Amino acid sequence: MDVSTCLKSLLLAIRQYRNNRSALNASQLQKHIEDVSGLKCGGVLFSGQVLPSECLSGLMEVAGDPNTSHALTGSIISLLAQFASGGEAKEALHSSYNFTGTLAAIIHCNRTTPEEPLVLQCLNVLQQLTYNMRTLHCASHIHELISFLMQHVQSSNDDIVKACLGLMANLCRHDISVQSHIKSQSNVKAFYRALINFLGHNCLTVVVFALSILSSLTLNEEVGQKLFNAKNIHQTFQLIFNITVNGDGTLTRNYAVDLLGDLLKNPKIADYLTKYKHLSVCLSEVLGLLHSKDPDTASKVMELLVSLCSVPVLRKLVCETVLRPPAPRLQPGTRKCVQARGSEPSLALVHWVTSPLDGPEQCYMQALSLLAELFEEAIDSSLCSSAQSFVELLLQEVLVLLQSPDSTEGDQLLKKHSLLVSLCISSQVCSEVVLKTLELMSHLRQQMPDMETSFYRILQDQRMVTPLSLALTSNCREHVQVALHILFEAAPLPDFPSVILGDSIAANNAYRQRVGELSIWSSSASEDVSFMGKIFPIMHLQEKVKDVHMSEIIDVYEQKLSALACKESHLQDLLEAKALALSQADRLIAQYRCQRAQAEAEARKLASLLKDTERKKEDLQTELNDHLLEVERLKSDSQQLLEHNGRLQAVADQHQELKGTYNQLLSRYDKSEGMLKELQAAHISLTQQAEGLRKTNEGLKLQQERSLAELAEKEQQIKGLNTDSCSVPGLQNDLRRQEEQIHEMVENISILRKELNKTEQARKDTSIKASSLELQKSQLEAKLEKMEEELSKHSQMIAMIHSLSSSKLKGDATANLSL
């Protein structure tokens, strides 16, 4: 079954499945997908024709549908993953068909089950698809994909971790928008810690992925400066070189080389590398990989060397390492010697420049870029003598390539042994190679014997018209400047085909104008090369019968024939332009249908999202009304609480006043209690004095009674002695003395009675004051108890106010949050 029939059956199966998603239709579709997978139909699928474009669009729609089974989705991804590694198919999947967004949507739909094999399959294909490709930050589900990757880099599944890290490294590299989005996440610090922990992982691939992400995110920040400081950077260099030389696969080596290239863009790290003590040994080991038979490995090694050449000090070291020892001189066309002496890096480099490879053109371009860097360093330097033998070898090989091959060997010889012809089938590589070779010859024509003669002979060759015309009408400023420099050298030459060059430039301009009118989607430069790339081999084969010893007349006729051929090419140009217009129209129709299908799918998604949003809006409106009622109720409660709070505030003020009065009474009470104690002490002392006076009074009374008794006795004696005249004067004297004593005693008794009365009065006053103070004390104690009761009540009321106020504030905050 041919490819066209398979694609038609596949498209029919896709339509049947979209109309009826039954198990039978799903199995039929999966069978047709497997049939297409067995065919090598990449060129047809991505040719831009209507049928393949509709098939791809349908497959994208089916795969992006969440209702599609995992088995069918996995089959579609497996089919498209065959073309995700590189080339125009990868570009088409990435940009035209939004395969990246489809895979991200599948991962988002299955984010709750990351252990599913389909998720790992999508992650691996995304890693291939986004390598060295810039992903639009506004693409569908990219933010969700980044969140998924940041969350699952710490998964227990090593395969998931490796895929997440590799994909994150691709997304972060040279994409400021993705880097800014990651840095704005709340868990970015935890993400950084996880990446730093991965630096000690036992898998070198995981370590390189983590270093690549950290260099993209933190190289110019404080974390990156600590991580890539002078102490740690040497370990990083050693790790990168070890992976490059002894890596367990091309994938790890590619990321290691990319990491070193990114680090060298930092001047400080580039300076650290120049001081790395093992650099010479590591560089020799890296150059040994040029002898590998894998073009991808050799291309990545040469890319690493070109990155090192961006630092002047390192470029000199690379040049010395490559050009020492001098390469032996080879005879033109001899290739076996190059392979036999493969231990020398310079010979291995010539091998990759001149060997017939069917691989990608990137290997050739990296080799040419490396040669340009080496020769720029070697010219006018001490390495010029070391490079002389290598230049002679290279120029001999280039001259062999520039010569016309034997016509008897046909296209097979052109395919196997001509670098320039093999490069003519892709873009502007042929023109770039020819111009770079001529520029190199222009620089070396004074140093090399016979170089100037060969240089001017090649400039007068009519086959130089096509590369010069393409370069002069190119969009690249460097190509235009190089072409002008070569044209300045070639214009004064007598046999330079200036007329044919002018016609070719005019044809290119007319072709560009027609292409621009036909479509705004196509690239002018690539179309020019696709047209002129067909003319160059034809002219190359038409003129291979030219004999350099023919007469001038034949040369003139050949120039006229060339002019006629140029006119014929103009007519052919018109036909090809029409064919190109038809193919572009088909491609535009396919793109329109693809975009229409994508738009319809997006419209369906938006419609479902709109319904969900309206339903959520109704639910939120109901909740909002409830919250508004709750807010009104809370407002009324708050107003009541405020009023109650005012009343409580008044009570609190009254409480403060009572508290002040209480403090005053308490101070007065303390003073009264002090006075009471003093009065009690005075009362005790007065009582003691009164008791002493009472005892003294009783003694005086006894003494008075005795005196009265004695007085009576004396009176009796006086009466008895009245008769005795001689004793009367003496008795009178005794009587006077006794009367005086009695008088003194009476006076003392009166004085003591007065003092006793005073003491008794003072005791009574003291008793009255003490009783009054005790009464005041009892009254104050009663008031104090009442105040303490009121104080406890006020404290309870204040606590109630605080609790109500805090609940009110919480309620207001909840209401505001709900609103």
PDB file of C-alpha atoms in Angstrom, residues 534-696:
ATOM      1  CA  LYS A 534      18.502  23.597  -8.873  1.00  0.00           C
ATOM      2  CA  ILE A 535      20.241  25.814 -11.421  1.00  0.00           C
ATOM      3  CA  PHE A 536      23.703  25.492  -9.880  1.00  0.00           C
ATOM      4  CA  PRO A 537      24.149  21.739 -10.418  1.00  0.00           C
ATOM      5  CA  ILE A 538      22.702  22.033 -13.935  1.00  0.00           C
ATOM      6  CA  MET A 539      25.146  24.753 -14.882  1.00  0.00           C
ATOM      7  CA  HIS A 540      27.884  22.800 -13.135  1.00  0.00           C
ATOM      8  CA  LEU A 541      27.168  19.700 -15.289  1.00  0.00           C
ATOM      9  CA  GLN A 542      26.537  21.654 -18.500  1.00  0.00           C
ATOM     10  CA  GLU A 543      29.904  23.302 -18.356  1.00  0.00           C
ATOM     11  CA  LYS A 544      31.988  20.289 -17.370  1.00  0.00           C
ATOM     12  CA  VAL A 545      32.902  19.684 -21.022  1.00  0.00           C
ATOM     13  CA  LYS A 546      34.585  23.033 -21.245  1.00  0.00           C
ATOM     14  CA  ASP A 547      38.149  22.822 -22.467  1.00  0.00           C
ATOM     15  CA  VAL A 548      40.573  25.405 -21.153  1.00  0.00           C
ATOM     16  CA  HIS A 549      42.643  25.145 -24.390  1.00  0.00           C
ATOM     17  CA  MET A 550      39.815  26.145 -26.793  1.00  0.00           C
ATOM     18  CA  SER A 551      40.132  29.231 -28.876  1.00  0.00           C
ATOM     19  CA  GLU A 552      38.746  32.628 -27.980  1.00  0.00           C
ATOM     20  CA  ILE A 553      36.012  32.303 -30.599  1.00  0.00           C
ATOM     21  CA  ILE A 554      34.610  29.284 -28.862  1.00  0.00           C
ATOM     22  CA  ASP A 555      34.759  31.229 -25.565  1.00  0.00           C
ATOM     23  CA  VAL A 556      32.699  34.013 -27.105  1.00  0.00           C
ATOM     24  CA  TYR A 557      30.100  31.578 -28.373  1.00  0.00           C
ATOM     25  CA  GLU A 558      30.004  29.908 -25.011  1.00  0.00           C
ATOM     26  CA  GLN A 559      29.306  33.253 -23.343  1.00  0.00           C
ATOM     27  CA  LYS A 560      26.450  33.847 -25.774  1.00  0.00           C
ATOM     28  CA  LEU A 561      25.126  30.388 -25.081  1.00  0.00           C
ATOM     29  CA  SER A 562      25.350  31.147 -21.384  1.00  0.00           C
ATOM     30  CA  ALA A 563      23.330  34.306 -21.900  1.00  0.00           C
ATOM     31  CA  LEU A 564      20.712  32.304 -23.802  1.00  0.00           C
ATOM     32  CA  ALA A 565      20.737  29.747 -21.015  1.00  0.00           C
ATOM     33  CA  CYS A 566      20.174  32.558 -18.523  1.00  0.00           C
ATOM     34  CA  LYS A 567      17.165  33.765 -20.505  1.00  0.00           C
ATOM     35  CA  GLU A 568      15.896  30.218 -20.665  1.00  0.00           C
ATOM     36  CA  SER A 569      16.331  30.042 -16.887  1.00  0.00           C
ATOM     37  CA  HIS A 570      14.169  33.173 -16.629  1.00  0.00           C
ATOM     38  CA  LEU A 571      11.366  31.370 -18.437  1.00  0.00           C
ATOM     39  CA  GLN A 572      11.902  28.332 -16.279  1.00  0.00           C
ATOM     40  CA  ASP A 573      11.737  30.686 -13.318  1.00  0.00           C
ATOM     41  CA  LEU A 574       8.249  31.775 -14.334  1.00  0.00           C
ATOM     42  CA  LEU A 575       7.070  28.192 -14.581  1.00  0.00           C
ATOM     43  CA  GLU A 576       8.545  27.301 -11.245  1.00  0.00           C
ATOM     44  CA  ALA A 577       7.051  30.424  -9.708  1.00  0.00           C
ATOM     45  CA  LYS A 578       3.615  29.302 -10.856  1.00  0.00           C
ATOM     46  CA  ALA A 579       4.198  25.824  -9.512  1.00  0.00           C
ATOM     47  CA  LEU A 580       5.438  27.350  -6.298  1.00  0.00           C
ATOM     48  CA  ALA A 581       2.334  29.507  -6.100  1.00  0.00           C
ATOM     49  CA  LEU A 582       0.137  26.418  -6.441  1.00  0.00           C
ATOM     50  CA  SER A 583       2.087  24.552  -3.772  1.00  0.00           C
ATOM     51  CA  GLN A 584       1.936  27.597  -1.524  1.00  0.00           C
ATOM     52  CA  ALA A 585      -1.802  27.853  -2.089  1.00  0.00           C
ATOM     53  CA  ASP A 586      -2.154  24.186  -1.119  1.00  0.00           C
ATOM     54  CA  ARG A 587      -0.024  24.769   1.922  1.00  0.00           C
ATOM     55  CA  LEU A 588      -2.043  27.856   2.880  1.00  0.00           C
ATOM     56  CA  ILE A 589      -5.273  25.897   2.487  1.00  0.00           C
ATOM     57  CA  ALA A 590      -3.886  23.144   4.675  1.00  0.00           C
ATOM     58  CA  GLN A 591      -2.696  25.677   7.215  1.00  0.00           C
ATOM     59  CA  TYR A 592      -6.101  27.362   7.116  1.00  0.00           C
ATOM     60  CA  ARG A 593      -7.870  24.066   7.697  1.00  0.00           C
ATOM     61  CA  CYS A 594      -5.469  23.203  10.471  1.00  0.00           C
ATOM     62  CA  GLN A 595      -5.926  26.591  12.088  1.00  0.00           C
ATOM     63  CA  ARG A 596      -9.681  26.326  11.603  1.00  0.00           C
ATOM     64  CA  ALA A 597      -9.720  22.945  13.319  1.00  0.00           C
ATOM     65  CA  GLN A 598      -7.618  24.334  16.127  1.00  0.00           C
ATOM     66  CA  ALA A 599      -9.885  27.370  16.372  1.00  0.00           C
ATOM     67  CA  GLU A 600     -12.974  25.140  16.518  1.00  0.00           C
ATOM     68  CA  ALA A 601     -11.370  23.045  19.221  1.00  0.00           C
ATOM     69  CA  GLU A 602     -10.447  26.192  21.140  1.00  0.00           C
ATOM     70  CA  ALA A 603     -13.991  27.504  20.617  1.00  0.00           C
ATOM     71  CA  ARG A 604     -15.448  24.301  22.060  1.00  0.00           C
ATOM     72  CA  LYS A 605     -13.097  24.535  24.993  1.00  0.00           C
ATOM     73  CA  LEU A 606     -13.998  28.190  25.488  1.00  0.00           C
ATOM     74  CA  ALA A 607     -17.717  27.353  25.294  1.00  0.00           C
ATOM     75  CA  SER A 608     -17.345  24.689  27.974  1.00  0.00           C
ATOM     76  CA  LEU A 609     -15.260  27.072  30.038  1.00  0.00           C
ATOM     77  CA  LEU A 610     -17.941  29.747  29.578  1.00  0.00           C
ATOM     78  CA  LYS A 611     -20.639  27.369  30.804  1.00  0.00           C
ATOM     79  CA  ASP A 612     -18.547  26.402  33.779  1.00  0.00           C
ATOM     80  CA  THR A 613     -17.849  30.063  34.437  1.00  0.00           C
ATOM     81  CA  GLU A 614     -21.550  30.970  34.266  1.00  0.00           C
ATOM     82  CA  ARG A 615     -22.414  28.120  36.628  1.00  0.00           C
ATOM     83  CA  LYS A 616     -19.672  29.194  38.988  1.00  0.00           C
ATOM     84  CA  LYS A 617     -20.899  32.771  38.631  1.00  0.00           C
ATOM     85  CA  GLU A 618     -24.422  31.758  39.713  1.00  0.00           C
ATOM     86  CA  ASP A 619     -23.045  29.822  42.665  1.00  0.00           C
ATOM     87  CA  LEU A 620     -20.842  32.742  43.596  1.00  0.00           C
ATOM     88  CA  GLN A 621     -23.804  35.147  43.208  1.00  0.00           C
ATOM     89  CA  THR A 622     -25.840  33.025  45.614  1.00  0.00           C
ATOM     90  CA  GLU A 623     -22.942  32.925  48.019  1.00  0.00           C
ATOM     91  CA  LEU A 624     -22.510  36.669  47.582  1.00  0.00           C
ATOM     92  CA  ASN A 625     -26.186  37.319  48.451  1.00  0.00           C
ATOM     93  CA  ASP A 626     -25.857  35.121  51.521  1.00  0.00           C
ATOM     94  CA  HIS A 627     -22.698  36.958  52.465  1.00  0.00           C
ATOM     95  CA  LEU A 628     -24.446  40.327  51.931  1.00  0.00           C
ATOM     96  CA  LEU A 629     -27.265  39.277  54.262  1.00  0.00           C
ATOM     97  CA  GLU A 630     -24.707  38.081  56.718  1.00  0.00           C
ATOM     98  CA  VAL A 631     -22.906  41.407  56.385  1.00  0.00           C
ATOM     99  CA  GLU A 632     -26.129  43.343  57.046  1.00  0.00           C
ATOM    100  CA  ARG A 633     -26.784  41.197  60.084  1.00  0.00           C
ATOM    101  CA  LEU A 634     -23.240  41.698  61.240  1.00  0.00           C
ATOM    102  CA  LYS A 635     -23.624  45.460  60.702  1.00  0.00           C
ATOM    103  CA  SER A 636     -26.746  45.554  62.935  1.00  0.00           C
ATOM    104  CA  ASP A 637     -25.005  43.387  65.505  1.00  0.00           C
ATOM    105  CA  SER A 638     -21.989  45.640  65.247  1.00  0.00           C
ATOM    106  CA  GLN A 639     -24.159  48.719  65.806  1.00  0.00           C
ATOM    107  CA  GLN A 640     -25.748  47.121  68.854  1.00  0.00           C
ATOM    108  CA  LEU A 641     -22.341  46.151  70.101  1.00  0.00           C
ATOM    109  CA  LEU A 642     -21.116  49.696  69.573  1.00  0.00           C
ATOM    110  CA  GLU A 643     -24.065  51.071  71.570  1.00  0.00           C
ATOM    111  CA  HIS A 644     -23.535  48.504  74.291  1.00  0.00           C
ATOM    112  CA  ASN A 645     -19.868  49.312  74.187  1.00  0.00           C
ATOM    113  CA  GLY A 646     -20.718  52.986  74.716  1.00  0.00           C
ATOM    114  CA  ARG A 647     -22.790  52.109  77.723  1.00  0.00           C
ATOM    115  CA  LEU A 648     -20.055  49.910  79.023  1.00  0.00           C
ATOM    116  CA  GLN A 649     -17.592  52.718  78.400  1.00  0.00           C
ATOM    117  CA  ALA A 650     -19.720  55.017  80.547  1.00  0.00           C
ATOM    118  CA  VAL A 651     -19.834  52.327  83.236  1.00  0.00           C
ATOM    119  CA  ALA A 652     -16.079  51.989  82.887  1.00  0.00           C
ATOM    120  CA  ASP A 653     -15.676  55.744  83.345  1.00  0.00           C
ATOM    121  CA  GLN A 654     -17.901  55.608  86.419  1.00  0.00           C
ATOM    122  CA  HIS A 655     -15.855  52.675  87.598  1.00  0.00           C
ATOM    123  CA  GLN A 656     -12.703  54.759  87.193  1.00  0.00           C
ATOM    124  CA  GLU A 657     -14.282  57.560  89.234  1.00  0.00           C
ATOM    125  CA  LEU A 658     -15.367  55.102  91.941  1.00  0.00           C
ATOM    126  CA  LYS A 659     -11.930  53.606  91.814  1.00  0.00           C
ATOM    127  CA  GLY A 660     -10.427  57.074  92.454  1.00  0.00           C
ATOM    128  CA  THR A 661     -12.850  57.660  95.342  1.00  0.00           C
ATOM    129  CA  TYR A 662     -12.055  54.237  96.667  1.00  0.00           C
ATOM    130  CA  ASN A 663      -8.355  55.021  96.557  1.00  0.00           C
ATOM    131  CA  GLN A 664      -8.961  58.283  98.453  1.00  0.00           C
ATOM    132  CA  LEU A 665     -11.094  56.540 101.080  1.00  0.00           C
ATOM    133  CA  LEU A 666      -8.499  53.817 101.295  1.00  0.00           C
ATOM    134  CA  SER A 667      -5.794  56.392 101.986  1.00  0.00           C
ATOM    135  CA  ARG A 668      -8.025  58.079 104.552  1.00  0.00           C
ATOM    136  CA  TYR A 669      -8.729  54.693 106.075  1.00  0.00           C
ATOM    137  CA  ASP A 670      -5.027  54.009 106.320  1.00  0.00           C
ATOM    138  CA  LYS A 671      -4.483  57.384 108.018  1.00  0.00           C
ATOM    139  CA  SER A 672      -7.452  56.789 110.399  1.00  0.00           C
ATOM    140  CA  GLU A 673      -6.156  53.326 111.213  1.00  0.00           C
ATOM    141  CA  GLY A 674      -2.782  54.867 112.046  1.00  0.00           C
ATOM    142  CA  MET A 675      -4.441  57.463 114.247  1.00  0.00           C
ATOM    143  CA  LEU A 676      -6.538  54.719 115.868  1.00  0.00           C
ATOM    144  CA  LYS A 677      -3.424  52.786 116.727  1.00  0.00           C
ATOM    145  CA  GLU A 678      -1.839  55.927 118.181  1.00  0.00           C
ATOM    146  CA  LEU A 679      -4.978  56.713 120.201  1.00  0.00           C
ATOM    147  CA  GLN A 680      -5.186  53.122 121.392  1.00  0.00           C
ATOM    148  CA  ALA A 681      -1.570  53.386 122.585  1.00  0.00           C
ATOM    149  CA  ALA A 682      -2.386  56.724 124.317  1.00  0.00           C
ATOM    150  CA  HIS A 683      -5.543  55.166 125.793  1.00  0.00           C
ATOM    151  CA  ILE A 684      -3.522  52.292 127.184  1.00  0.00           C
ATOM    152  CA  SER A 685      -0.955  54.672 128.692  1.00  0.00           C
ATOM    153  CA  LEU A 686      -3.718  56.927 130.142  1.00  0.00           C
ATOM    154  CA  THR A 687      -5.503  53.884 131.510  1.00  0.00           C
ATOM    155  CA  GLN A 688      -2.301  52.833 133.181  1.00  0.00           C
ATOM    156  CA  GLN A 689      -1.833  56.358 134.546  1.00  0.00           C
ATOM    157  CA  ALA A 690      -5.458  56.426 135.795  1.00  0.00           C
ATOM    158  CA  GLU A 691      -4.912  53.075 137.479  1.00  0.00           C
ATOM    159  CA  GLY A 692      -1.785  54.454 139.124  1.00  0.00           C
ATOM    160  CA  LEU A 693      -3.660  57.593 140.177  1.00  0.00           C
ATOM    161  CA  ARG A 694      -6.514  55.479 141.487  1.00  0.00           C
ATOM    162  CA  LYS A 695      -4.128  53.418 143.566  1.00  0.00           C
ATOM    163  CA  THR A 696      -2.420  56.633 144.742  1.00  0.00           C
TER     164      THR A 696
END
